[in-house]
XYZ file of C-alpha atoms in Angstrom:
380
model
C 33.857 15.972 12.699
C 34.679 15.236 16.525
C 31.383 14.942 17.383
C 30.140 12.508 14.724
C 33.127 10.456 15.432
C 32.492 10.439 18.792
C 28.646 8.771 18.159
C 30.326 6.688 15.768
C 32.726 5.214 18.529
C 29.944 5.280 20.715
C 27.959 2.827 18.495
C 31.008 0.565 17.720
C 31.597 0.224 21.302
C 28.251 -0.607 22.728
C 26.752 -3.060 19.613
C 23.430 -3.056 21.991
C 22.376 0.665 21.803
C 23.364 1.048 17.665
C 20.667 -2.755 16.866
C 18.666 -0.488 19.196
C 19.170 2.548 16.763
C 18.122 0.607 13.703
C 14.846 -0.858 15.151
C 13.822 2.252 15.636
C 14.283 3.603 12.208
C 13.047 0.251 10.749
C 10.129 0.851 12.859
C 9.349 3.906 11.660
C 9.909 3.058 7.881
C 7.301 0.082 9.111
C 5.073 2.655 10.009
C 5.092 4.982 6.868
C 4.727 1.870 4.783
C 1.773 0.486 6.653
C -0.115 3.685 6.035
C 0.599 4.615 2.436
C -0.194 1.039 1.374
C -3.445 1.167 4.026
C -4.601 4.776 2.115
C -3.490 3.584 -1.714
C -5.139 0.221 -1.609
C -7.883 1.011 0.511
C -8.821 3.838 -2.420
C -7.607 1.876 -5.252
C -9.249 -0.976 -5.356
C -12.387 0.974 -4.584
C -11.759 2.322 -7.873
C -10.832 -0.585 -9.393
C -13.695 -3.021 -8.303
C -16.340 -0.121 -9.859
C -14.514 -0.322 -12.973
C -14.004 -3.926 -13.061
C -18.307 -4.012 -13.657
C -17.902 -1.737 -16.772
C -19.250 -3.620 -20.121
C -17.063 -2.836 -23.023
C -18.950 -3.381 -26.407
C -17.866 -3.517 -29.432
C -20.540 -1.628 -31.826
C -21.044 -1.590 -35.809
C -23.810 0.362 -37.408
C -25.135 1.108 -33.389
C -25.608 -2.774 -33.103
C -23.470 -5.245 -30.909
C -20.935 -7.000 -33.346
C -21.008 -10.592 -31.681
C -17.839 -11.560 -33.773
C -15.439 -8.100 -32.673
C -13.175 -7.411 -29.434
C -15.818 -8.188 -26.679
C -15.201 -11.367 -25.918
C -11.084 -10.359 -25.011
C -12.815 -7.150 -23.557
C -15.479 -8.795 -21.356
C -14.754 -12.197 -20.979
C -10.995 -13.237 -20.984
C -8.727 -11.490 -22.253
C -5.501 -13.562 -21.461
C -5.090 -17.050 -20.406
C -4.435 -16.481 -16.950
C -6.970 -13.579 -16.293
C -10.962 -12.982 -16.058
C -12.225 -9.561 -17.193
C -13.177 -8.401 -13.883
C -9.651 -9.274 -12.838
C -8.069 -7.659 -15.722
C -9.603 -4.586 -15.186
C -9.200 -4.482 -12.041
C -4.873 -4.741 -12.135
C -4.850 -2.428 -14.739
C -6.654 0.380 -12.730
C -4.786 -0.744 -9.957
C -1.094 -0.649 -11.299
C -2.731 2.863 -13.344
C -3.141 4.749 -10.132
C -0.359 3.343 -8.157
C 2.392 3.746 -11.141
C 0.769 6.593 -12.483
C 0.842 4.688 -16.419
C -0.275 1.064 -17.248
C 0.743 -0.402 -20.745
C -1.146 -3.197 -22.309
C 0.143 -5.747 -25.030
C -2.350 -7.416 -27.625
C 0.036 -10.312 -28.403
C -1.373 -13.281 -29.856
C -5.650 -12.863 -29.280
C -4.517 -11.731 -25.685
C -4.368 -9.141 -23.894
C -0.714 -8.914 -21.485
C -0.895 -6.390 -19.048
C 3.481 -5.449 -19.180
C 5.114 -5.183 -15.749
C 8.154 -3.407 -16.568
C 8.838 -1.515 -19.944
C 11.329 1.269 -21.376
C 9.662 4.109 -23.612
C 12.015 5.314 -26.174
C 10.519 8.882 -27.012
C 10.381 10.651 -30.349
C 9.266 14.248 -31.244
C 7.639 13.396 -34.545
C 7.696 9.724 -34.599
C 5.477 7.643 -32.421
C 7.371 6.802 -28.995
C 8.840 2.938 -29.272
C 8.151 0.375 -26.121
C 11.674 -2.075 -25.598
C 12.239 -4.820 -22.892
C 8.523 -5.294 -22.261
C 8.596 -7.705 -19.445
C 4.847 -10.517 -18.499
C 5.705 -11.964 -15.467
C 8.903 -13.603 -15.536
C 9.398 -13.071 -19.450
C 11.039 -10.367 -21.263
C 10.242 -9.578 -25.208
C 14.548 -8.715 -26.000
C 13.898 -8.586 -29.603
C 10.613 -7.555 -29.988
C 9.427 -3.518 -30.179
C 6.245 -2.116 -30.310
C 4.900 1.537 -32.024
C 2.938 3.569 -29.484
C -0.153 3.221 -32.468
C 0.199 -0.741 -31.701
C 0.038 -0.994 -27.964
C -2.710 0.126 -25.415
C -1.139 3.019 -23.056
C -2.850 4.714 -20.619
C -1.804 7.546 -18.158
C -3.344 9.086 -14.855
C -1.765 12.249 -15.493
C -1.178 12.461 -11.441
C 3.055 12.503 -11.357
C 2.627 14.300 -7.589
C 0.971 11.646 -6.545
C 3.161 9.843 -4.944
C 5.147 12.205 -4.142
C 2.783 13.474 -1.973
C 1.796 10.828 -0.271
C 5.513 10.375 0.969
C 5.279 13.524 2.648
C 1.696 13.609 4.047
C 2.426 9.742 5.091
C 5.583 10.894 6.882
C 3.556 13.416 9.168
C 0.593 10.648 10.019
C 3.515 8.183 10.557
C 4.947 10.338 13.150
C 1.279 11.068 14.722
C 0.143 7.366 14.725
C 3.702 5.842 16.349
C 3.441 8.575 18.834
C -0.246 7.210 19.759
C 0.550 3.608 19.740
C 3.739 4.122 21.717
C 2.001 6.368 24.241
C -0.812 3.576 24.126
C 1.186 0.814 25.141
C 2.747 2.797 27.876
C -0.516 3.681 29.495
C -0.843 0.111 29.531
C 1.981 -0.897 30.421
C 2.888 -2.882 33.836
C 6.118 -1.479 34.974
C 8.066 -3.343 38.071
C 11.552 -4.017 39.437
C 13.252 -6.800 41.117
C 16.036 -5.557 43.960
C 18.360 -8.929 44.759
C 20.323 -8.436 47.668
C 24.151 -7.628 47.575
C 24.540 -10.408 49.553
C 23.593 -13.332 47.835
C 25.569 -14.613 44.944
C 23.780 -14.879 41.821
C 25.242 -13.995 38.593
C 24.057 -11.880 36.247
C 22.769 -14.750 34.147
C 20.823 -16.366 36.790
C 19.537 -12.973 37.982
C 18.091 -12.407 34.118
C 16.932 -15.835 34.236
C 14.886 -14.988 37.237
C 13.434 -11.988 35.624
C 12.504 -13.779 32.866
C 10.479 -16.578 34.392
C 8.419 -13.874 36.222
C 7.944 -11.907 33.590
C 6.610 -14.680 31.707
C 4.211 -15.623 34.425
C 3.000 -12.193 34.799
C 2.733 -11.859 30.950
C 0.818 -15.163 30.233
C -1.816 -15.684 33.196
C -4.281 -14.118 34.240
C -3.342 -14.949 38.143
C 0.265 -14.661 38.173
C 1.805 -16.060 41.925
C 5.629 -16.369 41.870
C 7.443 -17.326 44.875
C 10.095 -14.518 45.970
C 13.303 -15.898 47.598
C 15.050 -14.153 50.577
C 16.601 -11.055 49.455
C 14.479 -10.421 46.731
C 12.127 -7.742 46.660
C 9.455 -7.107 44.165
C 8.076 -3.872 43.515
C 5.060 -2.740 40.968
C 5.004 0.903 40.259
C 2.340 0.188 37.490
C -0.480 -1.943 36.748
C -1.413 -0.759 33.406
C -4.894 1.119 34.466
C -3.557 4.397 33.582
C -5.804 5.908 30.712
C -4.171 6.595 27.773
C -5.052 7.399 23.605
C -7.834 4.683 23.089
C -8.328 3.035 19.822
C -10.196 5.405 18.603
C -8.014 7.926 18.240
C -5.442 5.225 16.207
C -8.018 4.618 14.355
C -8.865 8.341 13.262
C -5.341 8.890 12.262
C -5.812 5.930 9.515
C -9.475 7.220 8.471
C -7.965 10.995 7.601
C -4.985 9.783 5.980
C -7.500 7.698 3.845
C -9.743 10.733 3.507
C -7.005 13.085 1.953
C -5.957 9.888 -0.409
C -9.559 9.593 -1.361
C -10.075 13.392 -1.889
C -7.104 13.562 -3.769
C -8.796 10.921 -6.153
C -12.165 12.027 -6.610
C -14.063 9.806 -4.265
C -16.587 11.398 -2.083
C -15.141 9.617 1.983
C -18.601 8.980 2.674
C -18.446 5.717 -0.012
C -15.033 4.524 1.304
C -15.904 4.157 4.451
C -19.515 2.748 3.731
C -21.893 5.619 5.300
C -24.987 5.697 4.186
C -25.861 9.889 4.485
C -26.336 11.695 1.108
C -25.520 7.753 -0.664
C -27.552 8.948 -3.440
C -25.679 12.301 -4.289
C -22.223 10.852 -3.122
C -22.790 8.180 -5.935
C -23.867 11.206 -8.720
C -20.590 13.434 -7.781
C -18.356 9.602 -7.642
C -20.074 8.302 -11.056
C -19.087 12.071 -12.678
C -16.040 13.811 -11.174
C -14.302 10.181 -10.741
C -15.304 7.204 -12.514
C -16.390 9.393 -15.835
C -13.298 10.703 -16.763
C -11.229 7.584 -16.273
C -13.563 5.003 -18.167
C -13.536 8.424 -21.145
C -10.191 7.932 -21.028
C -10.189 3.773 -21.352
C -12.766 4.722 -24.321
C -10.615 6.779 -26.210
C -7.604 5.028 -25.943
C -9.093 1.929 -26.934
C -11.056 3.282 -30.064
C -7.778 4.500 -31.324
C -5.549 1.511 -31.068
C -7.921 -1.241 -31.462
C -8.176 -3.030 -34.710
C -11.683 -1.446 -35.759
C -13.601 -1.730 -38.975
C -15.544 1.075 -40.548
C -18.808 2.448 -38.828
C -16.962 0.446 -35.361
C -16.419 1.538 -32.512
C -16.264 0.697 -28.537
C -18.551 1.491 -26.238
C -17.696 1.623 -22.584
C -21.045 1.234 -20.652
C -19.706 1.647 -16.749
C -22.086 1.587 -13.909
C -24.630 4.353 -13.242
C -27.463 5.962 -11.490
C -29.241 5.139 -14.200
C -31.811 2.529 -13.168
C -34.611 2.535 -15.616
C -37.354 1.333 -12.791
C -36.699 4.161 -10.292
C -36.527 6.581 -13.246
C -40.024 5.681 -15.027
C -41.789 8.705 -14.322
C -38.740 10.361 -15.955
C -38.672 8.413 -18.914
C -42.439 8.479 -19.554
C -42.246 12.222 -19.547
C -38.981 12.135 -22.209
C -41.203 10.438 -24.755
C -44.424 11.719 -23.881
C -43.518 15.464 -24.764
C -41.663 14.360 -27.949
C -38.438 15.424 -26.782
C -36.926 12.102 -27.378
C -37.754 8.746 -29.364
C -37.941 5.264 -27.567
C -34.918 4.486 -29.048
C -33.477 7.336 -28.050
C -34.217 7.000 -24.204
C -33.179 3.274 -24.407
C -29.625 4.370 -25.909
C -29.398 6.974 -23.009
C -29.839 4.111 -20.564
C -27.338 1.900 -22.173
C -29.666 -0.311 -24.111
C -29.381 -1.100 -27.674
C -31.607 0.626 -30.424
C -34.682 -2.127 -31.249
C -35.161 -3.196 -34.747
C -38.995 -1.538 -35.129
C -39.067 1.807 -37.217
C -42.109 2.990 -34.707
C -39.678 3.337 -31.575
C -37.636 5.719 -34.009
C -40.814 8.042 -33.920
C -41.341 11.348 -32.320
C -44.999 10.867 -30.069
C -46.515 13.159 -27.854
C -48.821 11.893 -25.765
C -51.180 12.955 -22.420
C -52.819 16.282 -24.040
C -49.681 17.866 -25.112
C -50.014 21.083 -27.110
C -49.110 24.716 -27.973
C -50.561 27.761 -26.628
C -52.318 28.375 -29.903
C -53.973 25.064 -30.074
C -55.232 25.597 -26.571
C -56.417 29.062 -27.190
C -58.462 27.452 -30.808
C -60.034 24.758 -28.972
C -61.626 26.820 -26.336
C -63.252 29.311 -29.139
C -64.634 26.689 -30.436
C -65.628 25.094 -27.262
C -67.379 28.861 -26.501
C -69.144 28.899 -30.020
C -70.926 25.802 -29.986
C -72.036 27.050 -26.509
């Protein structure tokens, strides 16, 4: 107890040292927050500007139902929001809250920024003191069946983060603060007992030629009599270059990226392997979270019989660089036109023929072949 009150009189006594004391833990909270938020939205809205180019369509009977949810869904679905933008917060907020609940409230769609979930073991779970913005619903409930509510199913997330950000934190202040010493011009200023200035003027002194050293490039000062300048530094001492900052913000990135599925060569734009980075991104990333916007919407959506949504995100699947593919899907009779144009997100066409098995280019079984040479040999 002696010792803490000794560092507590300490700090009362000298109000310098204990602003000095809080700078340097504000610092380092600045630091840990620059990072995280650097990593999160740096991956997030990678995320969220791929799904924010998914087409949601609302389907009846496998055709496009003109008059359903796709205009809310594609277009706007609240007065103050595009699609794209929609989508995009409601990845965003998904990720970084770890749950993202959306109201359909009047032909809109209200993406709620604060909410409490009353839970029930066989009842559905109750949403109270929804608040849009700057407006609270106090006397208005709503079912878990009659809301939109979707989960990442990530609670270590951020968690995590705190911890992993802490250690890069501590690496990245050490390397800008060892940085800026490298760099750093270091001098002092000896006035001579003799001459009378106060403290004040002496600091005032300092000042002014610290201010010309600081701000030109050819810094001349004049030096009275009895006042010695001396330079023990001129900041050409090589220290950690940027470089190395900047690799302490590209792995913390990488292990928030990894952590969500996306391959680090598409975050930070290299070009190497784009192909099979966009395959395993598209699959182990992008897949399971638009399956997920799919299913929830399909069961809480207002839907008709035979209706349904269908969530067409982006793909590999270019139908020009995959011709020779689709040529051979048809041609052996594997699969009908309509059929290949489904797999490639296109609806069915209104022609009975493209709902045809055809096999085309010579192809047959083993028995044909065999039959057709006999008789090839015969008339011979």
């Amino acid at each position: 107890m002696r010792e803490i009150g000794f560092i507590s009189d300490v700090l009362k006594r000298n109000s310098e040292l204990e602003w000095l004391y809080d700078l340097e833990f504000a610092v380092d909270i600045e630091q840990k927050t620059y990072l995280k938020e650097l990593a999160i939205e740096t991956c997030s809205n990678f995320i969220a500007r791929t799904i924010s180019q998914t087409d949601f369509r609302h389907m009846k009977d496998k055709r496009k139902h003109e008059k359903g949810w796709n205009y809310l869904l594609n277009v706007r679905p609240n007065t103050d929001m595009s699609a794209s933008d929609f989508w995009q917060a409601v990845v965003n907020k998904l990720i970084r809250e770890n749950e993202v609940l959306i109201i359909p409230y009047e032909n809109q769609m209200l993406i709620a920024d604060s909410f409490y979930r009353r839970e029930y073991a066989l009842f559905p779970d109750v949403f109270e003191n929804v608040t849009v913005k700057n407006f609270t619903f106090n006397n208005k409930t709503w079912d878990m069946d009659d809301v939109i509510y979707l989960t990442y199913n990530n609670n270590h997330l951020s968690g995590f983060l705190d911890g992993l950000t802490k250690d890069y934190a501590e690496l990245f202040g050490a390397l800008i603060t060892a940085s800026k010493r490298s760099y750093q011009v270091r001098g002092s200023i000896n006035f001579d007992s003799i001459q009378s200035l106060s403290a004040e003027k002496q600091q005032s002194y300092i000042d002014k030629i610290l201010g010309a050293v600081k701000n030109s490039v050819t810094a001349i000062f004049p030096l009275s009599k009895g006042i010695e300048y001396k330079e023990y530094s001129n900041g050409s001492v090589k220290g950690p270059s940027l470089e190395d900052v900047e690799k302490v913000k590209r792995a913390l990135i990488d292990d928030v990226a990894n952590i969500l599925g996306i391959p680090i060569n598409l975050v930070h734009g290299d070009v190497a392997d784009l192909e099979g980075a966009m395959k395993a991104y598209i699959k182990f990333c992008i897949g399971p979270l638009l399956k997920k916007i799919q299913d929830e919407l399909n069961a809480k959506l207002d839907l008709g019989a035979n209706e349904y949504i269908d969530v067409k995100g982006i793909t590999n699947n270019n139908v020009v660089d995959k011709a020779e593919a689709v040529d051979k899907l048809v041609a052996s009779g594997a699969f009908t036109r309509n059929e290949v144009r489904e797999l490639f997100g296109f609806e069915r066409a209104d022609d009975e023929e493209l709902d045809k098995y055809v096999i085309t280019k010579n192809y047959e079984t083993v028995e044909d072949s065999a039959t057709k040479g006999g008789e090839k040999d015969n008339e011979a």
